[in-house]
Short mmCIF file of C-alpha atoms in Angstrom, two decimals:
data_model
loop_
_atom_site.label_atom_id
_atom_site.label_comp_id
_atom_site.label_asym_id
_atom_site.label_seq_id
_atom_site.Cartn_x
_atom_site.Cartn_y
_atom_site.Cartn_z
CA MET A 1 -69.47 6.77 -3.42
CA ALA A 2 -66.34 4.64 -3.11
CA THR A 3 -63.05 6.30 -2.17
CA SER A 4 -59.67 5.52 -3.72
CA SER A 5 -58.85 3.33 -0.70
CA ASP A 6 -61.98 1.24 -1.31
CA ARG A 7 -61.27 0.52 -4.97
CA LYS A 8 -59.31 -2.61 -5.85
CA PRO A 9 -56.10 -1.79 -7.76
CA ARG A 10 -56.21 -2.66 -11.45
CA GLN A 11 -52.53 -1.87 -12.11
CA ALA A 12 -50.70 -2.80 -8.91
CA GLY A 13 -46.94 -3.08 -8.60
CA GLY A 14 -45.20 -6.10 -7.08
CA TYR A 15 -41.85 -5.61 -5.36
CA VAL A 16 -39.54 -8.62 -4.85
CA ARG A 17 -36.00 -8.58 -3.46
CA ILE A 18 -33.24 -10.95 -2.30
CA SER A 19 -30.13 -9.59 -0.55
CA ASN A 20 -27.63 -12.24 -1.59
CA ASP A 21 -27.68 -14.35 -4.74
CA PRO A 22 -24.05 -14.69 -5.90
CA LEU A 23 -24.92 -17.32 -8.52
CA GLU A 24 -27.74 -15.13 -9.87
CA GLU A 25 -30.17 -18.05 -10.00
CA GLU A 26 -33.08 -15.76 -9.01
CA LYS A 27 -34.86 -18.56 -7.17
CA GLY A 28 -35.72 -16.35 -4.20
CA VAL A 29 -37.26 -13.52 -6.20
CA THR A 30 -39.13 -16.06 -8.33
CA ARG A 31 -40.76 -17.57 -5.22
CA GLN A 32 -41.66 -14.12 -3.93
CA ARG A 33 -43.18 -13.18 -7.28
CA GLU A 34 -45.38 -16.30 -7.21
CA ASP A 35 -46.57 -15.42 -3.68
CA VAL A 36 -47.24 -11.79 -4.66
CA GLU A 37 -49.34 -12.85 -7.66
CA ALA A 38 -51.22 -15.43 -5.54
CA LEU A 39 -52.12 -12.75 -2.97
CA ALA A 40 -53.24 -10.39 -5.73
CA GLN A 41 -55.55 -13.06 -7.04
CA ARG A 42 -57.08 -13.65 -3.59
CA LEU A 43 -57.60 -9.89 -3.09
CA GLY A 44 -59.03 -9.41 -6.55
CA TRP A 45 -56.15 -7.14 -7.56
CA THR A 46 -54.38 -7.09 -10.93
CA VAL A 47 -50.57 -6.93 -10.94
CA GLY A 48 -49.46 -4.82 -13.88
CA LYS A 49 -45.73 -4.52 -13.15
CA ILE A 50 -43.09 -6.37 -11.15
CA TYR A 51 -40.06 -4.55 -9.67
CA PRO A 52 -37.39 -7.22 -9.10
CA GLU A 53 -34.11 -6.54 -7.29
CA ASN A 54 -32.03 -9.69 -7.10
CA ASP A 55 -28.80 -9.81 -5.09
CA THR A 56 -29.50 -6.31 -3.74
CA SER A 57 -29.12 -5.12 -0.15
CA ALA A 58 -31.72 -2.83 1.41
CA TYR A 59 -29.34 -1.99 4.26
CA LYS A 60 -25.87 -1.21 2.86
CA ARG A 61 -25.36 2.43 1.96
CA LYS A 62 -23.08 4.01 -0.60
CA ARG A 63 -21.48 7.45 -0.67
CA ILE A 64 -23.34 9.68 -3.14
CA GLU A 65 -22.17 13.07 -4.36
CA LEU A 66 -24.82 15.77 -4.46
CA PRO A 67 -24.96 18.50 -7.16
CA ASP A 68 -23.39 21.01 -4.73
CA GLY A 69 -20.39 18.72 -4.19
CA ARG A 70 -21.37 17.47 -0.74
CA HIS A 71 -21.78 13.78 -0.02
CA VAL A 72 -24.52 11.71 1.59
CA TRP A 73 -24.90 8.02 2.32
CA ARG A 74 -27.87 6.28 0.68
CA VAL A 75 -29.06 2.79 -0.16
CA VAL A 76 -28.96 2.41 -3.95
CA ARG A 77 -31.99 0.45 -5.23
CA PRO A 78 -33.04 1.60 -8.73
CA GLU A 79 -36.14 -0.60 -8.94
CA PHE A 80 -37.42 0.52 -5.53
CA ARG A 81 -37.02 4.19 -6.48
CA GLN A 82 -38.69 3.56 -9.85
CA MET A 83 -41.62 1.94 -8.02
CA LEU A 84 -42.03 5.04 -5.82
CA ARG A 85 -41.99 7.29 -8.89
CA ASP A 86 -44.59 5.12 -10.63
CA TYR A 87 -46.74 5.14 -7.48
CA GLU A 88 -46.54 8.93 -7.32
CA ASP A 89 -47.26 9.35 -11.06
CA GLY A 90 -50.21 6.93 -11.04
CA VAL A 91 -48.55 4.30 -13.21
CA ILE A 92 -49.39 1.80 -10.46
CA ASP A 93 -52.33 2.14 -8.05
CA GLY A 94 -51.14 -0.15 -5.25
CA ILE A 95 -48.13 -2.17 -4.06
CA ILE A 96 -47.76 -5.77 -2.92
CA VAL A 97 -44.56 -6.99 -1.24
CA TYR A 98 -43.71 -10.29 0.44
CA ASP A 99 -42.86 -8.71 3.80
CA LEU A 100 -41.72 -5.41 5.31
CA ASP A 101 -38.08 -6.56 5.55
CA ARG A 102 -38.10 -7.20 1.78
CA LEU A 103 -39.45 -3.70 1.18
CA ALA A 104 -36.93 -1.70 3.24
CA ARG A 105 -34.31 -1.94 5.96
CA GLN A 106 -33.52 1.74 6.33
CA PRO A 107 -36.02 4.07 8.04
CA ARG A 108 -35.48 6.73 5.37
CA ASP A 109 -36.80 4.41 2.63
CA LEU A 110 -39.88 3.47 4.67
CA GLU A 111 -40.69 7.11 5.44
CA ASP A 112 -40.45 8.01 1.75
CA LEU A 113 -43.13 5.43 0.99
CA ILE A 114 -45.31 6.45 3.97
CA ASP A 115 -45.27 10.08 2.75
CA LEU A 116 -46.63 8.95 -0.63
CA VAL A 117 -49.29 6.70 0.93
CA ASP A 118 -50.49 9.54 3.22
CA HIS A 119 -50.94 11.80 0.20
CA TYR A 120 -52.25 9.45 -2.51
CA ARG A 121 -54.06 6.87 -0.31
CA ARG A 122 -53.24 3.91 -2.54
CA PRO A 123 -52.91 0.60 -0.62
CA VAL A 124 -49.62 -1.15 0.23
CA VAL A 125 -49.93 -4.70 1.55
CA GLY A 126 -47.66 -7.66 2.38
CA VAL A 127 -48.00 -11.37 1.67
CA THR A 128 -47.28 -12.20 5.33
CA GLY A 129 -50.08 -9.88 6.44
CA SER A 130 -47.82 -7.75 8.63
CA LEU A 131 -47.90 -4.59 6.50
CA ASP A 132 -50.59 -1.91 6.55
CA LEU A 133 -49.55 1.65 5.79
CA MET A 134 -53.12 2.98 5.48
CA THR A 135 -53.70 3.29 9.23
CA GLU A 136 -51.80 5.05 12.02
CA ASN A 137 -51.46 1.82 13.99
CA GLY A 138 -50.16 0.04 10.92
CA LYS A 139 -47.59 2.78 10.26
CA ALA A 140 -46.46 2.75 13.90
CA MET A 141 -46.03 -1.03 13.81
CA ALA A 142 -44.11 -0.76 10.53
CA ARG A 143 -41.73 1.77 12.08
CA VAL A 144 -41.11 -0.50 15.09
CA LEU A 145 -40.47 -3.52 12.89
CA MET A 146 -38.24 -1.40 10.68
CA ALA A 147 -36.10 -0.33 13.66
CA MET A 148 -35.76 -3.96 14.71
CA ALA A 149 -34.81 -5.10 11.20
CA ASN A 150 -32.29 -2.26 10.90
CA LYS A 151 -30.65 -3.24 14.19
CA SER A 152 -30.59 -6.88 13.14
CA SER A 153 -28.73 -5.94 9.94
CA ALA A 154 -26.33 -3.73 11.89
CA ASP A 155 -25.63 -6.53 14.39
CA THR A 156 -25.02 -9.03 11.60
CA GLY A 157 -22.73 -6.61 9.78
CA ARG A 158 -20.76 -5.94 12.95
CA ARG A 159 -20.29 -9.65 13.69
CA VAL A 160 -19.22 -10.44 10.13
CA SER A 161 -16.89 -7.43 10.03
CA ARG A 162 -15.33 -8.35 13.38
CA GLU A 163 -14.75 -11.91 12.23
CA ARG A 164 -13.12 -10.66 9.04
CA ILE A 165 -10.90 -8.28 10.97
CA GLN A 166 -9.82 -11.09 13.29
CA ARG A 167 -9.03 -13.38 10.35
CA ALA A 168 -7.06 -10.59 8.68
CA ARG A 169 -5.07 -9.71 11.81
CA GLU A 170 -4.20 -13.38 12.23
CA GLY A 171 -2.98 -13.48 8.62
CA ARG A 172 -5.69 -15.93 7.57
CA SER A 173 -7.46 -13.63 5.10
CA LEU A 174 -7.06 -15.43 1.78
CA PRO A 175 -8.53 -14.62 -1.67
CA PRO A 176 -11.51 -16.78 -2.69
CA ASN A 177 -9.60 -18.31 -5.61
CA ARG A 178 -5.98 -18.90 -6.56
CA ALA A 179 -4.02 -15.70 -7.16
CA PHE A 180 -1.23 -15.34 -9.71
CA GLY A 181 2.09 -16.31 -8.12
CA TRP A 182 0.66 -18.89 -5.71
CA GLU A 183 -0.43 -22.52 -5.91
CA GLU A 184 -4.01 -23.74 -5.52
CA ASP A 185 -3.61 -23.79 -1.74
CA ARG A 186 -3.15 -19.96 -2.00
CA LEU A 187 -0.23 -20.21 0.44
CA SER A 188 2.83 -21.60 -1.36
CA ARG A 189 4.59 -19.93 -4.31
CA ARG A 190 4.30 -21.13 -7.89
CA PRO A 191 7.98 -20.67 -8.92
CA LYS A 192 7.70 -19.41 -12.50
CA GLU A 193 4.85 -17.02 -11.74
CA ALA A 194 6.54 -15.75 -8.58
CA ALA A 195 9.77 -15.13 -10.47
CA LEU A 196 7.86 -13.14 -13.11
CA VAL A 197 6.20 -10.94 -10.47
CA ARG A 198 9.56 -10.29 -8.81
CA LYS A 199 11.22 -9.48 -12.14
CA ALA A 200 8.44 -7.00 -12.99
CA ILE A 201 8.59 -5.23 -9.62
CA LEU A 202 12.38 -4.94 -9.62
CA GLY A 203 12.41 -3.89 -13.27
CA PHE A 204 9.86 -1.12 -12.78
CA THR A 205 11.71 0.12 -9.70
CA ALA A 206 14.91 0.24 -11.74
CA GLY A 207 13.23 2.36 -14.42
CA GLU A 208 11.31 0.09 -16.78
CA ASN A 209 8.04 1.58 -18.00
CA TRP A 210 4.60 -0.02 -17.81
CA SER A 211 4.72 -1.03 -21.48
CA THR A 212 7.89 -3.01 -20.88
CA VAL A 213 6.43 -4.62 -17.76
CA THR A 214 3.28 -5.59 -19.65
CA ARG A 215 5.39 -7.13 -22.44
CA MET A 216 7.23 -9.16 -19.78
CA PHE A 217 3.97 -10.88 -18.86
CA ILE A 218 2.71 -11.29 -22.42
CA GLU A 219 6.02 -12.65 -23.77
CA SER A 220 6.52 -14.97 -20.79
CA GLY A 221 3.90 -17.34 -22.17
CA ILE A 222 2.39 -17.67 -18.68
CA PRO A 223 -1.36 -16.92 -18.84
CA PRO A 224 -3.27 -15.00 -16.16
CA VAL A 225 -5.33 -16.97 -13.66
CA SER A 226 -8.57 -15.79 -15.29
CA GLY A 227 -8.92 -14.57 -18.86
CA LYS A 228 -6.78 -15.26 -21.89
CA THR A 229 -4.48 -12.27 -22.09
CA TRP A 230 -2.71 -9.75 -19.90
CA TYR A 231 -3.84 -6.13 -19.52
CA LEU A 232 -1.94 -3.23 -17.97
CA THR A 233 -4.64 -2.54 -15.36
CA THR A 234 -4.64 -6.17 -14.18
CA ILE A 235 -0.86 -6.23 -13.88
CA ARG A 236 -0.64 -2.88 -12.10
CA ASN A 237 -3.29 -3.77 -9.49
CA MET A 238 -1.66 -7.14 -8.88
CA LEU A 239 1.84 -5.70 -8.35
CA LEU A 240 0.63 -2.84 -6.15
CA SER A 241 -1.28 -5.17 -3.82
CA PRO A 242 0.45 -5.55 -0.42
CA ARG A 243 -0.23 -9.28 -0.76
CA VAL A 244 2.84 -9.78 -3.00
CA ALA A 245 5.04 -8.72 -0.04
CA GLY A 246 3.25 -11.08 2.34
CA ILE A 247 1.21 -8.25 3.89
CA VAL A 248 -2.50 -8.58 4.61
CA PRO A 249 -4.36 -6.16 2.29
CA TYR A 250 -6.84 -3.62 3.65
CA TRP A 251 -9.85 -3.21 1.33
CA GLY A 252 -12.37 -2.14 3.97
CA ARG A 253 -13.31 1.29 5.28
CA ASP A 254 -13.69 3.01 8.62
CA GLY A 255 -11.33 0.53 10.31
CA SER A 256 -12.85 -2.58 8.74
CA ALA A 257 -10.39 -4.91 7.03
CA GLN A 258 -13.00 -6.53 4.84
CA GLN A 259 -12.15 -9.16 2.26
CA ALA A 260 -14.03 -8.25 -0.90
CA ASP A 261 -15.77 -11.13 -2.67
CA GLU A 262 -14.42 -12.35 -5.99
CA ARG A 263 -16.92 -10.46 -8.12
CA ASP A 264 -16.17 -7.06 -6.56
CA ALA A 265 -12.46 -7.53 -5.74
CA ASP A 266 -11.04 -5.86 -8.84
CA ASN A 267 -13.42 -2.89 -8.60
CA ALA A 268 -12.67 -2.46 -4.89
CA LYS A 269 -8.94 -2.51 -5.53
CA ARG A 270 -9.20 -0.09 -8.44
CA ARG A 271 -11.25 2.40 -6.39
CA ALA A 272 -8.87 2.09 -3.45
CA LEU A 273 -5.74 2.57 -5.54
CA VAL A 274 -7.19 5.65 -7.17
CA SER A 275 -8.21 7.24 -3.88
CA THR A 276 -5.11 6.62 -1.72
CA SER A 277 -1.56 5.30 -1.59
CA PRO A 278 -1.11 1.54 -2.11
CA ARG A 279 1.03 1.60 1.04
CA ASP A 280 -2.00 2.73 3.06
CA LEU A 281 -3.95 -0.32 1.86
CA ALA A 282 -1.72 -2.58 3.96
CA LEU A 283 -3.28 -3.66 7.25
CA ARG A 284 -1.31 -2.57 10.32
CA ASP A 285 -1.30 -3.76 13.93
CA GLU A 286 -1.61 -1.63 17.05
CA SER A 287 2.09 -0.74 16.97
CA GLY A 288 1.89 0.48 13.36
CA GLY A 289 3.70 -2.50 11.84
CA TYR A 290 2.45 -4.46 8.85
CA VAL A 291 0.28 -7.51 9.56
CA ARG A 292 1.93 -10.47 7.83
CA GLY A 293 -0.11 -13.17 6.14
CA LYS A 294 0.40 -16.93 6.35
CA TRP A 295 1.19 -17.17 2.63
CA SER A 296 4.66 -17.04 1.07
CA ARG A 297 5.76 -13.58 -0.07
CA LEU A 298 6.88 -13.00 -3.66
CA VAL A 299 9.09 -9.98 -2.87
CA THR A 300 10.45 -8.42 0.30
CA VAL A 301 8.64 -5.57 2.03
CA GLU A 302 11.54 -3.26 1.17
CA GLN A 303 11.33 -4.17 -2.54
CA TRP A 304 7.57 -3.61 -2.58
CA GLU A 305 7.86 -0.24 -0.80
CA ALA A 306 10.53 0.91 -3.26
CA PHE A 307 8.25 -0.16 -6.13
CA VAL A 308 5.31 1.76 -4.66
CA ALA A 309 7.48 4.86 -4.17
CA GLU A 310 8.52 4.75 -7.83
CA TYR A 311 4.91 4.23 -8.92
CA GLU A 312 3.75 7.27 -6.92
CA ARG A 313 6.53 9.44 -8.29
CA ARG A 314 5.54 8.63 -11.87
CA LYS A 315 1.84 9.01 -11.04
CA GLU A 316 2.55 12.62 -10.08
CA GLY A 317 4.28 13.21 -13.42
CA LYS A 318 7.82 12.94 -12.07
CA GLU A 319 9.01 10.49 -14.71
CA VAL A 320 12.56 9.27 -14.38
CA THR A 321 13.00 9.63 -18.14
CA SER A 322 11.38 11.79 -20.78
CA GLY A 323 8.75 10.08 -22.89
CA ARG A 324 10.64 10.98 -26.09
CA THR A 325 14.15 10.09 -24.92
CA LYS A 326 13.98 6.49 -23.78
CA LYS A 327 15.69 4.84 -26.73
CA TYR A 328 19.26 5.98 -26.04
CA LEU A 329 21.08 6.10 -22.72
CA LEU A 330 22.15 9.75 -22.59
CA SER A 331 19.57 11.57 -24.72
CA GLY A 332 18.65 14.75 -22.89
CA LEU A 333 21.28 14.21 -20.18
CA LEU A 334 24.09 15.45 -22.43
CA ARG A 335 24.06 19.26 -22.62
CA CYS A 336 25.84 21.05 -25.43
CA SER A 337 28.24 23.68 -24.01
CA ARG A 338 29.53 25.11 -27.29
CA PRO A 339 29.58 28.95 -27.02
CA ARG A 340 26.96 30.89 -28.96
CA ALA A 341 27.67 34.15 -30.75
CA ASP A 342 27.11 36.11 -27.52
CA GLY A 343 29.50 33.88 -25.59
CA THR A 344 26.84 32.01 -23.58
CA PRO A 345 26.83 28.19 -23.72
CA CYS A 346 24.26 26.53 -25.99
CA GLY A 347 22.82 24.41 -23.14
CA ARG A 348 20.50 22.38 -25.38
CA GLY A 349 19.98 18.69 -24.63
CA MET A 350 21.69 16.45 -27.19
CA VAL A 351 19.63 13.63 -28.71
CA GLY A 352 20.54 10.19 -29.97
CA LEU A 353 20.37 9.55 -33.70
CA ALA A 354 20.95 6.45 -35.85
CA GLY A 355 22.18 6.82 -39.42
CA LYS A 356 25.10 6.22 -41.74
CA HIS A 357 28.56 7.73 -41.80
CA PRO A 358 28.69 10.43 -44.52
CA ARG A 359 32.00 9.16 -45.96
CA THR A 360 32.05 5.40 -45.35
CA GLY A 361 28.30 4.75 -45.46
CA LYS A 362 28.59 2.42 -42.46
CA PRO A 363 25.81 2.45 -39.82
CA ARG A 364 26.57 4.56 -36.78
CA LYS A 365 24.86 6.14 -33.78
CA ILE A 366 25.65 9.58 -32.45
CA TYR A 367 24.51 12.18 -29.95
CA LYS A 368 23.87 15.49 -31.69
CA CYS A 369 22.80 18.98 -30.64
CA PRO A 370 19.51 19.94 -32.36
CA SER A 371 19.57 22.40 -35.22
CA ARG A 372 19.11 26.14 -34.68
CA ASN A 373 15.43 26.08 -35.64
CA MET A 374 14.97 23.49 -32.83
CA GLY A 375 16.67 25.70 -30.26
CA GLY A 376 20.17 24.24 -30.45
CA CYS A 377 23.33 25.14 -32.33
CA GLY A 378 23.51 22.05 -34.54
CA SER A 379 27.30 22.01 -34.30
CA SER A 380 28.10 19.42 -31.60
CA GLN A 381 28.00 15.68 -32.09
CA ARG A 382 29.71 12.71 -30.41
CA GLU A 383 30.02 9.01 -31.17
CA MET A 384 27.47 7.18 -29.00
CA THR A 385 29.29 4.00 -27.95
CA GLN A 386 32.35 5.84 -26.63
CA VAL A 387 30.28 8.41 -24.71
CA ASP A 388 28.01 5.76 -23.15
CA GLN A 389 31.00 3.78 -21.92
CA LEU A 390 32.73 6.89 -20.58
CA ILE A 391 29.71 8.02 -18.54
CA GLU A 392 29.22 4.49 -17.19
CA ASP A 393 32.85 4.42 -16.05
CA LEU A 394 32.54 7.88 -14.51
CA LEU A 395 29.38 6.88 -12.65
CA PHE A 396 30.99 3.95 -10.87
CA LEU A 397 34.19 5.87 -10.21
CA HIS A 398 32.02 8.55 -8.58
CA LEU A 399 30.22 5.91 -6.47
CA GLU A 400 33.50 4.36 -5.35
CA GLU A 401 34.87 7.73 -4.28
CA ASN A 402 31.67 8.89 -2.56
CA GLN A 403 30.05 5.76 -1.20
CA PRO A 404 28.31 6.40 2.15
CA GLY A 405 29.84 4.90 5.26
CA GLU A 406 27.96 2.90 7.84
CA SER A 407 27.78 5.95 10.08
CA ASP A 408 25.81 7.77 7.39
CA GLU A 409 22.95 5.26 7.42
CA SER A 410 20.04 5.95 9.71
CA PRO A 411 16.89 3.85 10.12
CA ASP A 412 14.93 6.94 11.13
CA LYS A 413 12.15 7.71 8.68
CA GLY A 414 12.36 11.40 9.37
CA PRO A 415 10.29 13.61 11.68
CA ASP A 416 7.98 14.80 8.94
CA GLU A 417 6.76 11.29 8.11
CA HIS A 418 5.95 10.52 11.73
CA LEU A 419 4.23 13.89 12.16
CA PHE A 420 2.11 13.47 9.03
CA ALA A 421 1.21 9.89 10.02
CA GLU A 422 0.04 11.01 13.47
CA GLN A 423 -1.97 13.91 12.07
CA LEU A 424 -3.57 11.67 9.43
CA ALA A 425 -4.53 9.06 12.04
CA ASP A 426 -6.13 11.80 14.16
CA VAL A 427 -8.15 13.20 11.24
CA GLN A 428 -9.28 9.72 10.18
CA ASP A 429 -10.36 8.93 13.75
CA ARG A 430 -12.45 12.10 13.81
CA LEU A 431 -13.99 11.26 10.43
CA ARG A 432 -14.81 7.77 11.62
CA ALA A 433 -16.46 9.14 14.75
CA MET A 434 -18.58 11.58 12.72
CA ARG A 435 -19.71 8.86 10.30
CA GLU A 436 -20.57 6.45 13.07
CA GLY A 437 -22.39 9.24 14.91
CA MET A 438 -24.40 10.04 11.77
CA ARG A 439 -25.19 6.35 11.32
CA ASP A 440 -26.33 5.92 14.94
CA GLY A 441 -28.28 9.18 15.05
CA ASN A 442 -25.95 10.88 17.54
CA VAL A 443 -24.77 13.53 15.06
CA SER A 444 -27.22 15.82 13.28
CA PRO A 445 -26.99 16.31 9.50
CA GLU A 446 -26.25 20.00 10.09
CA SER A 447 -23.21 19.21 12.25
CA PHE A 448 -22.12 16.39 9.96
CA PHE A 449 -22.00 18.49 6.79
CA ALA A 450 -20.50 21.46 8.62
CA ILE A 451 -17.50 19.43 9.83
CA VAL A 452 -16.91 16.44 7.53
CA PRO A 453 -16.03 18.27 4.25
CA GLY A 454 -13.21 20.13 6.02
CA LEU A 455 -11.91 16.90 7.56
CA GLU A 456 -12.01 15.19 4.17
CA THR A 457 -9.93 18.02 2.69
CA GLN A 458 -7.41 17.70 5.53
CA GLU A 459 -7.27 13.94 4.97
CA LYS A 460 -6.43 14.34 1.27
CA GLN A 461 -3.72 16.91 2.03
CA LEU A 462 -2.14 14.75 4.73
CA ILE A 463 -2.21 11.65 2.51
CA ALA A 464 -0.34 13.61 -0.17
CA SER A 465 2.18 14.97 2.36
CA LEU A 466 2.76 11.55 3.89
CA SER A 467 3.26 9.96 0.46
CA LYS A 468 5.79 12.66 -0.44
CA ALA A 469 7.72 12.13 2.81
CA ARG A 470 7.83 8.39 2.17
CA ARG A 471 9.09 8.92 -1.39
CA VAL A 472 11.88 11.16 -0.11
CA GLN A 473 12.91 8.43 2.31
CA ALA A 474 12.72 5.78 -0.44
CA ASP A 475 14.91 7.95 -2.72
CA ARG A 476 17.44 8.33 0.08
CA SER A 477 17.46 4.56 0.66
CA GLN A 478 18.00 3.94 -3.07
CA ARG A 479 20.98 6.26 -3.16
CA MET A 480 22.51 4.64 -0.06
CA LYS A 481 23.23 1.49 -2.09
CA SER A 482 26.82 0.30 -2.37
CA PRO A 483 28.65 0.43 -5.74
CA ASP A 484 28.35 -3.37 -6.01
CA GLN A 485 24.57 -3.19 -5.51
CA VAL A 486 24.25 -0.44 -8.13
CA ARG A 487 26.45 -2.46 -10.52
CA ALA A 488 24.19 -5.49 -10.11
CA ASP A 489 21.12 -3.35 -10.88
CA TRP A 490 22.90 -1.77 -13.85
CA ASP A 491 23.92 -5.06 -15.43
CA GLU A 492 20.32 -6.37 -15.29
CA ALA A 493 18.66 -3.15 -16.49
CA THR A 494 17.56 -2.16 -19.98
CA VAL A 495 18.15 1.37 -21.32
CA PRO A 496 15.18 2.92 -19.40
CA GLY A 497 16.38 1.20 -16.24
CA LYS A 498 19.93 2.50 -16.68
CA ARG A 499 18.60 5.99 -17.32
CA ALA A 500 16.68 5.73 -14.04
CA ILE A 501 19.87 4.77 -12.20
CA LEU A 502 21.75 7.68 -13.78
CA SER A 503 18.98 10.07 -12.77
CA GLN A 504 19.55 9.12 -9.12
CA TYR A 505 23.09 10.49 -9.20
CA LEU A 506 23.53 12.67 -12.27
CA GLN A 507 21.97 16.04 -13.05
CA ALA A 508 23.56 16.51 -16.48
CA VAL A 509 26.75 16.09 -18.49
CA MET A 510 28.21 19.24 -20.03
CA VAL A 511 29.75 18.54 -23.46
CA HIS A 512 32.46 21.11 -24.20
CA PRO A 513 34.07 21.61 -27.65
CA ALA A 514 36.61 18.82 -28.24
CA ARG A 515 40.29 19.56 -28.53
CA ARG A 516 42.06 18.74 -31.80
CA MET A 517 43.46 15.29 -31.07
CA GLY A 518 43.20 13.59 -34.43
CA ARG A 519 41.22 10.38 -34.09
CA LEU A 520 41.64 10.22 -30.32
CA PHE A 521 38.58 10.55 -28.09
CA ASP A 522 38.68 13.64 -25.85
CA HIS A 523 37.53 12.44 -22.44
CA GLU A 524 38.09 15.83 -20.85
CA ALA A 525 35.39 17.43 -23.02
CA PHE A 526 32.74 15.78 -20.81
CA GLU A 527 31.99 17.35 -17.43
CA PRO A 528 29.46 15.45 -15.24
CA VAL A 529 27.29 17.49 -12.85
CA TRP A 530 26.57 15.19 -9.91
CA LYS A 531 23.74 15.42 -7.45
CA PRO A 532 24.73 15.76 -3.79
CA MET A 533 25.20 12.37 -2.12
CA PRO A 534 22.98 11.65 0.91
CA CYS A 535 24.45 12.25 4.30
#
């Protein structure tokens, strides 16, 4: 009586794979499929299903989250895993592959298949004749060849990674195609595009919101490099990239400054920006300084860092202006101080309103305390144009009287920032060592999962602390500007931008009941509450 290993498969599976096919022409997998079907015909087998994986690596692993929240690193190959399930369930009764290195390049994948072959005894053969998992000698040879193929992939990856790091550190790491703001040579600026990027970065830093920035690009009439229209996500990722400041971007991991290919660049950037600070995506040299590229910068490093600091503040919900009070300059900043019945000041934020004068019918704009059912007193109102001009004058008078001297300025970034940076570097070094040890087999899974989750938690906490310390320093630098610098920013800003400038120096403006002065404007009814100036 014939055993299952003696019977010729009538519903075999054919597995074909090519690691790299960026044009998706599928020529490699097509050739493999023809060879697989030719071998099946010579053996008298019938191929019932083909499992193709084009442009798919059998070596590169991805971080996978388990149901219990822990993470492991696995090669993701859906068709390969489906083939194993079909083999186990009896959907296919044998497997033909071109060669062992097409089947697997990680020992874990090979062992998963060997376990199934040991139990179900269904044949697995290769076109090159080097694969036999039905015998002990064949399995031993497969394991040896697998180890050699795995090392070959590791050696190739290390050489490619090292070459990329060297190119990046020399400032020669360029995008595969022209980027917005630069010419076709990817080195020199394209003036109109560069000016638009600079305007957007400075505008956002001064207080413009993302909607305004997006409209800048749409209304400019300058199209994106790829696509027909501008989207917020595209603009945000472009402006946050260190490349705009002439800094080599860092899109790799575990110390590798890898240049993502064109197809995966946007996804890599989006994942990186979500997981860490844009400032930490800038490649640094051994001394901790930024690595500068050979291309022309669109903004200065200081302008880019200030932009990133403002982005991170808003990302944490610390908006410079309230979402409902962006239309008028002082909405919410003016605080009604009219006494209530119990003698306490009203304290409600006054809001800007547009309407008509009750007697003349002419259009007018005022700041008014909300009605009682909205928490205010409803009794205070002031003419908007006069109040806006008064507060502007008071702001610059305050800056003139309190401008910091040269002795107040200090280039020191503060002890906390240096401490957090050192601690973060130490934790990341330990994480890197654990991951490399796991990869090389020097660290057991038990030790890995006992230590790494705690280190990952520390890393997240230190990244948050470091980002906060950097924002504090950026805020201090912003408020160290001279009155002339603030005036230049003010004159170029829209209402949200001016509100952002005010928020740097002003806590609130108390609006006291006006004295009876006929038609004269009572300047003394307004009492600014200033924030302490940096020292």
